[in-house]
PDB file of C-alpha atoms in Angstrom:
ATOM      1  CA  UNK X   1       0.000   0.000   0.000  1.00  0.00           C
ATOM      2  CA  UNK X   2       1.142   3.536  -0.662  1.00  0.00           C
ATOM      3  CA  UNK X   3       1.243   6.361   1.867  1.00  0.00           C
ATOM      4  CA  UNK X   4      -2.289   7.562   1.071  1.00  0.00           C
ATOM      5  CA  UNK X   5      -3.843   4.140   1.508  1.00  0.00           C
ATOM      6  CA  UNK X   6      -1.995   3.502   4.766  1.00  0.00           C
ATOM      7  CA  UNK X   7      -3.074   6.919   6.065  1.00  0.00           C
ATOM      8  CA  UNK X   8      -6.706   6.161   5.183  1.00  0.00           C
ATOM      9  CA  UNK X   9      -6.571   2.841   7.015  1.00  0.00           C
ATOM     10  CA  UNK X  10      -4.951   4.443  10.081  1.00  0.00           C
ATOM     11  CA  UNK X  11      -7.536   7.242  10.210  1.00  0.00           C
ATOM     12  CA  UNK X  12     -10.342   4.694   9.788  1.00  0.00           C
ATOM     13  CA  UNK X  13      -8.998   2.703  12.741  1.00  0.00           C
ATOM     14  CA  UNK X  14      -8.640   5.873  14.824  1.00  0.00           C
ATOM     15  CA  UNK X  15     -12.232   6.844  14.020  1.00  0.00           C
ATOM     16  CA  UNK X  16     -13.443   3.347  14.930  1.00  0.00           C
ATOM     17  CA  UNK X  17     -11.615   3.421  18.275  1.00  0.00           C
ATOM     18  CA  UNK X  18     -12.988   6.878  19.096  1.00  0.00           C
ATOM     19  CA  UNK X  19     -16.530   5.759  18.244  1.00  0.00           C
ATOM     20  CA  UNK X  20     -16.225   2.695  20.460  1.00  0.00           C
ATOM     21  CA  UNK X  21     -14.738   4.683  23.349  1.00  0.00           C
ATOM     22  CA  UNK X  22     -17.430   7.356  23.239  1.00  0.00           C
ATOM     23  CA  UNK X  23     -20.511   6.446  25.279  1.00  0.00           C
ATOM     24  CA  UNK X  24     -22.812   8.465  23.017  1.00  0.00           C
ATOM     25  CA  UNK X  25     -21.663   7.019  19.690  1.00  0.00           C
ATOM     26  CA  UNK X  26     -21.039   3.434  20.834  1.00  0.00           C
ATOM     27  CA  UNK X  27     -24.752   2.398  20.977  1.00  0.00           C
ATOM     28  CA  UNK X  28     -25.367   3.877  17.523  1.00  0.00           C
ATOM     29  CA  UNK X  29     -22.395   1.941  16.120  1.00  0.00           C
ATOM     30  CA  UNK X  30     -23.634  -1.373  17.515  1.00  0.00           C
ATOM     31  CA  UNK X  31     -27.124  -0.576  16.213  1.00  0.00           C
ATOM     32  CA  UNK X  32     -25.695  -0.248  12.714  1.00  0.00           C
ATOM     33  CA  UNK X  33     -23.760  -3.518  13.129  1.00  0.00           C
ATOM     34  CA  UNK X  34     -26.936  -5.236  14.354  1.00  0.00           C
ATOM     35  CA  UNK X  35     -28.881  -3.891  11.374  1.00  0.00           C
ATOM     36  CA  UNK X  36     -26.229  -5.190   8.960  1.00  0.00           C
ATOM     37  CA  UNK X  37     -26.434  -8.621  10.587  1.00  0.00           C
ATOM     38  CA  UNK X  38     -30.143  -8.752   9.850  1.00  0.00           C
ATOM     39  CA  UNK X  39     -31.072 -11.827   7.817  1.00  0.00           C
ATOM     40  CA  UNK X  40     -32.491  -9.697   5.008  1.00  0.00           C
ATOM     41  CA  UNK X  41     -29.123  -7.984   4.566  1.00  0.00           C
ATOM     42  CA  UNK X  42     -26.534 -10.537   5.625  1.00  0.00           C
ATOM     43  CA  UNK X  43     -27.758 -13.275   3.244  1.00  0.00           C
ATOM     44  CA  UNK X  44     -27.623 -11.043   0.128  1.00  0.00           C
ATOM     45  CA  UNK X  45     -24.231  -9.739   1.306  1.00  0.00           C
ATOM     46  CA  UNK X  46     -22.886 -13.278   1.623  1.00  0.00           C
ATOM     47  CA  UNK X  47     -24.285 -14.118  -1.816  1.00  0.00           C
ATOM     48  CA  UNK X  48     -22.671 -10.979  -3.262  1.00  0.00           C
ATOM     49  CA  UNK X  49     -19.339 -11.932  -1.692  1.00  0.00           C
ATOM     50  CA  UNK X  50     -19.659 -15.496  -3.026  1.00  0.00           C
ATOM     51  CA  UNK X  51     -20.498 -14.177  -6.509  1.00  0.00           C
ATOM     52  CA  UNK X  52     -17.517 -11.809  -6.390  1.00  0.00           C
ATOM     53  CA  UNK X  53     -15.275 -14.663  -5.249  1.00  0.00           C
ATOM     54  CA  UNK X  54     -16.347 -16.751  -8.253  1.00  0.00           C
ATOM     55  CA  UNK X  55     -15.633 -13.782 -10.539  1.00  0.00           C
ATOM     56  CA  UNK X  56     -12.154 -13.419  -9.017  1.00  0.00           C
ATOM     57  CA  UNK X  57     -11.556 -17.168  -9.410  1.00  0.00           C
ATOM     58  CA  UNK X  58     -12.507 -16.940 -13.106  1.00  0.00           C
ATOM     59  CA  UNK X  59     -10.122 -14.014 -13.623  1.00  0.00           C
ATOM     60  CA  UNK X  60      -7.405 -15.948 -11.819  1.00  0.00           C
ATOM     61  CA  UNK X  61      -8.100 -19.027 -13.949  1.00  0.00           C
ATOM     62  CA  UNK X  62      -7.672 -17.079 -17.203  1.00  0.00           C
ATOM     63  CA  UNK X  63      -4.504 -15.457 -15.870  1.00  0.00           C
ATOM     64  CA  UNK X  64      -5.733 -11.884 -15.375  1.00  0.00           C
ATOM     65  CA  UNK X  65      -5.950 -11.842 -11.559  1.00  0.00           C
ATOM     66  CA  UNK X  66      -3.172 -12.678  -9.116  1.00  0.00           C
ATOM     67  CA  UNK X  67      -2.441 -12.363  -5.412  1.00  0.00           C
ATOM     68  CA  UNK X  68      -0.565  -9.109  -6.089  1.00  0.00           C
ATOM     69  CA  UNK X  69      -3.948  -7.569  -6.949  1.00  0.00           C
ATOM     70  CA  UNK X  70      -5.486  -8.520  -3.605  1.00  0.00           C
ATOM     71  CA  UNK X  71      -5.203  -4.964  -2.235  1.00  0.00           C
ATOM     72  CA  UNK X  72      -6.953  -3.491  -5.299  1.00  0.00           C
ATOM     73  CA  UNK X  73      -9.651  -6.160  -5.031  1.00  0.00           C
ATOM     74  CA  UNK X  74     -10.287  -5.453  -1.342  1.00  0.00           C
ATOM     75  CA  UNK X  75     -10.606  -1.724  -2.024  1.00  0.00           C
ATOM     76  CA  UNK X  76     -13.027  -2.538  -4.868  1.00  0.00           C
ATOM     77  CA  UNK X  77     -15.104  -4.762  -2.574  1.00  0.00           C
ATOM     78  CA  UNK X  78     -15.248  -2.147   0.191  1.00  0.00           C
ATOM     79  CA  UNK X  79     -15.874   0.678  -2.260  1.00  0.00           C
ATOM     80  CA  UNK X  80     -17.560   0.117  -5.613  1.00  0.00           C
ATOM     81  CA  UNK X  81     -19.117  -3.276  -4.864  1.00  0.00           C
ATOM     82  CA  UNK X  82     -20.601  -2.125  -1.549  1.00  0.00           C
ATOM     83  CA  UNK X  83     -21.985   1.104  -3.022  1.00  0.00           C
ATOM     84  CA  UNK X  84     -23.597  -0.787  -5.915  1.00  0.00           C
ATOM     85  CA  UNK X  85     -25.071  -3.350  -3.520  1.00  0.00           C
ATOM     86  CA  UNK X  86     -26.781  -0.741  -1.346  1.00  0.00           C
ATOM     87  CA  UNK X  87     -28.074   1.177  -4.385  1.00  0.00           C
ATOM     88  CA  UNK X  88     -29.851  -1.691  -6.106  1.00  0.00           C
ATOM     89  CA  UNK X  89     -33.211  -0.028  -5.398  1.00  0.00           C
ATOM     90  CA  UNK X  90     -32.299   2.652  -7.937  1.00  0.00           C
ATOM     91  CA  UNK X  91     -32.329   0.060 -10.715  1.00  0.00           C
ATOM     92  CA  UNK X  92     -36.122  -0.076 -10.703  1.00  0.00           C
ATOM     93  CA  UNK X  93     -36.285   3.720 -10.897  1.00  0.00           C
ATOM     94  CA  UNK X  94     -33.730   4.230 -13.667  1.00  0.00           C
ATOM     95  CA  UNK X  95     -33.928   1.962 -16.708  1.00  0.00           C
ATOM     96  CA  UNK X  96     -30.554   3.223 -17.971  1.00  0.00           C
ATOM     97  CA  UNK X  97     -28.747   2.737 -14.653  1.00  0.00           C
ATOM     98  CA  UNK X  98     -26.716  -0.304 -15.717  1.00  0.00           C
ATOM     99  CA  UNK X  99     -25.797   1.291 -19.030  1.00  0.00           C
ATOM    100  CA  UNK X 100     -24.505   4.293 -17.086  1.00  0.00           C
ATOM    101  CA  UNK X 101     -22.552   1.984 -14.774  1.00  0.00           C
ATOM    102  CA  UNK X 102     -20.872   0.191 -17.687  1.00  0.00           C
ATOM    103  CA  UNK X 103     -19.989   3.476 -19.369  1.00  0.00           C
ATOM    104  CA  UNK X 104     -18.650   4.697 -16.032  1.00  0.00           C
ATOM    105  CA  UNK X 105     -16.155   1.826 -15.866  1.00  0.00           C
ATOM    106  CA  UNK X 106     -14.522   2.939 -19.129  1.00  0.00           C
ATOM    107  CA  UNK X 107     -14.788   6.688 -18.553  1.00  0.00           C
ATOM    108  CA  UNK X 108     -11.661   8.839 -18.802  1.00  0.00           C
ATOM    109  CA  UNK X 109     -12.149   9.819 -15.162  1.00  0.00           C
ATOM    110  CA  UNK X 110     -11.308   6.237 -14.165  1.00  0.00           C
ATOM    111  CA  UNK X 111      -7.915   6.634 -15.828  1.00  0.00           C
ATOM    112  CA  UNK X 112      -7.385   9.998 -14.132  1.00  0.00           C
ATOM    113  CA  UNK X 113      -8.241   8.512 -10.735  1.00  0.00           C
ATOM    114  CA  UNK X 114      -5.773   5.709 -11.384  1.00  0.00           C
ATOM    115  CA  UNK X 115      -3.049   8.207 -12.291  1.00  0.00           C
ATOM    116  CA  UNK X 116      -3.785  10.304  -9.205  1.00  0.00           C
ATOM    117  CA  UNK X 117      -3.411   7.243  -6.962  1.00  0.00           C
ATOM    118  CA  UNK X 118      -0.418   5.748  -8.763  1.00  0.00           C
ATOM    119  CA  UNK X 119       1.979   7.703  -6.567  1.00  0.00           C
ATOM    120  CA  UNK X 120       1.274   9.363  -3.240  1.00  0.00           C
ATOM    121  CA  UNK X 121       3.000  11.720  -0.857  1.00  0.00           C
ATOM    122  CA  UNK X 122       4.924  10.315   2.121  1.00  0.00           C
ATOM    123  CA  UNK X 123       2.727   8.837   4.845  1.00  0.00           C
ATOM    124  CA  UNK X 124       3.090  11.762   7.259  1.00  0.00           C
ATOM    125  CA  UNK X 125       1.953  14.226   4.567  1.00  0.00           C
ATOM    126  CA  UNK X 126      -1.025  12.084   3.591  1.00  0.00           C
ATOM    127  CA  UNK X 127      -1.898  11.575   7.259  1.00  0.00           C
ATOM    128  CA  UNK X 128      -2.014  15.346   7.778  1.00  0.00           C
ATOM    129  CA  UNK X 129      -3.932  16.037   4.545  1.00  0.00           C
ATOM    130  CA  UNK X 130      -6.789  13.589   5.122  1.00  0.00           C
ATOM    131  CA  UNK X 131      -8.517  15.408   8.030  1.00  0.00           C
ATOM    132  CA  UNK X 132      -8.093  18.728   6.185  1.00  0.00           C
ATOM    133  CA  UNK X 133      -9.639  17.214   3.062  1.00  0.00           C
ATOM    134  CA  UNK X 134     -12.561  15.716   4.993  1.00  0.00           C
ATOM    135  CA  UNK X 135     -13.141  19.077   6.684  1.00  0.00           C
ATOM    136  CA  UNK X 136     -13.275  20.889   3.335  1.00  0.00           C
ATOM    137  CA  UNK X 137     -15.582  18.213   1.849  1.00  0.00           C
ATOM    138  CA  UNK X 138     -17.877  18.452   4.874  1.00  0.00           C
ATOM    139  CA  UNK X 139     -17.968  22.256   4.687  1.00  0.00           C
ATOM    140  CA  UNK X 140     -18.672  22.057   0.949  1.00  0.00           C
ATOM    141  CA  UNK X 141     -21.573  19.645   1.514  1.00  0.00           C
ATOM    142  CA  UNK X 142     -22.982  21.945   4.206  1.00  0.00           C
ATOM    143  CA  UNK X 143     -22.645  24.977   1.932  1.00  0.00           C
ATOM    144  CA  UNK X 144     -24.465  23.137  -0.858  1.00  0.00           C
ATOM    145  CA  UNK X 145     -27.351  22.254   1.451  1.00  0.00           C
ATOM    146  CA  UNK X 146     -27.878  25.719   2.967  1.00  0.00           C
ATOM    147  CA  UNK X 147     -28.328  28.943   1.051  1.00  0.00           C
ATOM    148  CA  UNK X 148     -26.919  31.083   3.865  1.00  0.00           C
ATOM    149  CA  UNK X 149     -23.507  29.534   3.174  1.00  0.00           C
ATOM    150  CA  UNK X 150     -23.636  29.842  -0.615  1.00  0.00           C
ATOM    151  CA  UNK X 151     -20.969  32.570  -0.572  1.00  0.00           C
ATOM    152  CA  UNK X 152     -18.313  29.974   0.305  1.00  0.00           C
ATOM    153  CA  UNK X 153     -19.419  27.318  -2.195  1.00  0.00           C
ATOM    154  CA  UNK X 154     -17.114  28.404  -5.011  1.00  0.00           C
ATOM    155  CA  UNK X 155     -14.024  28.927  -2.799  1.00  0.00           C
ATOM    156  CA  UNK X 156     -14.448  25.462  -1.253  1.00  0.00           C
ATOM    157  CA  UNK X 157     -14.930  23.816  -4.636  1.00  0.00           C
ATOM    158  CA  UNK X 158     -11.850  25.693  -5.873  1.00  0.00           C
ATOM    159  CA  UNK X 159      -9.835  24.291  -2.947  1.00  0.00           C
ATOM    160  CA  UNK X 160     -10.989  20.739  -3.743  1.00  0.00           C
ATOM    161  CA  UNK X 161     -10.284  21.199  -7.462  1.00  0.00           C
ATOM    162  CA  UNK X 162      -6.855  22.635  -6.682  1.00  0.00           C
ATOM    163  CA  UNK X 163      -6.070  19.728  -4.383  1.00  0.00           C
ATOM    164  CA  UNK X 164      -7.118  17.211  -7.034  1.00  0.00           C
ATOM    165  CA  UNK X 165      -5.059  18.956  -9.715  1.00  0.00           C
ATOM    166  CA  UNK X 166      -2.021  19.128  -7.427  1.00  0.00           C
ATOM    167  CA  UNK X 167      -2.238  15.426  -6.521  1.00  0.00           C
ATOM    168  CA  UNK X 168      -2.729  14.448 -10.183  1.00  0.00           C
ATOM    169  CA  UNK X 169       0.186  16.610 -11.320  1.00  0.00           C
ATOM    170  CA  UNK X 170       2.484  15.206  -8.638  1.00  0.00           C
ATOM    171  CA  UNK X 171       1.594  11.632  -9.571  1.00  0.00           C
ATOM    172  CA  UNK X 172       2.070  12.245 -13.319  1.00  0.00           C
ATOM    173  CA  UNK X 173       5.441  13.961 -12.831  1.00  0.00           C
ATOM    174  CA  UNK X 174       6.605  11.163 -10.512  1.00  0.00           C
ATOM    175  CA  UNK X 175       5.437   8.538 -13.012  1.00  0.00           C
ATOM    176  CA  UNK X 176       7.302  10.255 -15.866  1.00  0.00           C
ATOM    177  CA  UNK X 177      10.457  10.445 -13.760  1.00  0.00           C
ATOM    178  CA  UNK X 178      10.125   6.723 -12.996  1.00  0.00           C
ATOM    179  CA  UNK X 179       8.807   5.530 -16.353  1.00  0.00           C
ATOM    180  CA  UNK X 180      10.244   1.962 -16.268  1.00  0.00           C
ATOM    181  CA  UNK X 181       8.691   1.405 -12.825  1.00  0.00           C
ATOM    182  CA  UNK X 182       5.375   2.927 -13.928  1.00  0.00           C
ATOM    183  CA  UNK X 183       4.921   0.967 -17.162  1.00  0.00           C
ATOM    184  CA  UNK X 184       4.487  -2.449 -15.574  1.00  0.00           C
ATOM    185  CA  UNK X 185       2.004  -5.262 -16.062  1.00  0.00           C
ATOM    186  CA  UNK X 186       0.898  -4.895 -12.449  1.00  0.00           C
ATOM    187  CA  UNK X 187      -0.039  -1.229 -12.951  1.00  0.00           C
ATOM    188  CA  UNK X 188      -1.932  -2.100 -16.132  1.00  0.00           C
ATOM    189  CA  UNK X 189      -3.895  -4.831 -14.347  1.00  0.00           C
ATOM    190  CA  UNK X 190      -4.423  -2.544 -11.356  1.00  0.00           C
ATOM    191  CA  UNK X 191      -6.059  -0.086 -13.746  1.00  0.00           C
ATOM    192  CA  UNK X 192      -8.397  -2.527 -15.498  1.00  0.00           C
ATOM    193  CA  UNK X 193      -9.249  -5.043 -12.747  1.00  0.00           C
ATOM    194  CA  UNK X 194     -11.720  -2.776 -10.863  1.00  0.00           C
ATOM    195  CA  UNK X 195     -13.580  -2.034 -14.121  1.00  0.00           C
ATOM    196  CA  UNK X 196     -13.625  -5.718 -15.121  1.00  0.00           C
ATOM    197  CA  UNK X 197     -14.895  -6.741 -11.684  1.00  0.00           C
ATOM    198  CA  UNK X 198     -17.606  -4.078 -11.849  1.00  0.00           C
ATOM    199  CA  UNK X 199     -18.844  -5.276 -15.253  1.00  0.00           C
ATOM    200  CA  UNK X 200     -18.862  -8.885 -14.011  1.00  0.00           C
ATOM    201  CA  UNK X 201     -20.682  -7.790 -10.824  1.00  0.00           C
ATOM    202  CA  UNK X 202     -23.528  -6.013 -12.643  1.00  0.00           C
ATOM    203  CA  UNK X 203     -25.517  -9.188 -13.561  1.00  0.00           C
ATOM    204  CA  UNK X 204     -25.745 -10.066  -9.857  1.00  0.00           C
ATOM    205  CA  UNK X 205     -26.870  -6.529  -8.988  1.00  0.00           C
ATOM    206  CA  UNK X 206     -29.420  -6.611 -11.805  1.00  0.00           C
ATOM    207  CA  UNK X 207     -30.903  -9.928 -10.653  1.00  0.00           C
ATOM    208  CA  UNK X 208     -30.869  -8.789  -7.034  1.00  0.00           C
ATOM    209  CA  UNK X 209     -32.747  -5.615  -8.024  1.00  0.00           C
ATOM    210  CA  UNK X 210     -35.481  -7.707  -9.668  1.00  0.00           C
ATOM    211  CA  UNK X 211     -36.180  -9.650  -6.466  1.00  0.00           C
TER     212      UNK X 211
END
């Protein structure tokens, strides 16, 4: 894992510990855990995990997936796969949802996100940036939801855009300065595996939405 991913994991663990230590937030946390362990949720989740495991086995069988891609696969499971699973109700409301999802897996933004995450700052820098970034994102969401804060909407969005551009530029420059290390089979597979897994995952989501 790079510095950004390690920093995210560390902050997630810190947040979890703080939630469990706080008497006010602890009951709410266990309520969420209890809700997720409900039969109506846990069975579909297990089925989704089993389906994803079969997809990974198929990719491994044809030589596309390997153990070196485990980290990327875990992030895909915790991110894209989970979001799609809990948004299956939207499929009945939007007939073009799955078409949009497929197009999203091959969008240029996917490539840009990959480039931005190809190289990260040192851990200590990423660790310091994450709370600042979450603060700005939270303030931006609040400004979008309330008209009395609309005066700060553009400045906050400019900060987020500037941060994204800076991170992308740093990663591209670092990649160009380390071209032999950047142009590897692992990086190519790391780019395409999440999109391939998403496309393979969509039939399950579609069938689950019909139930």
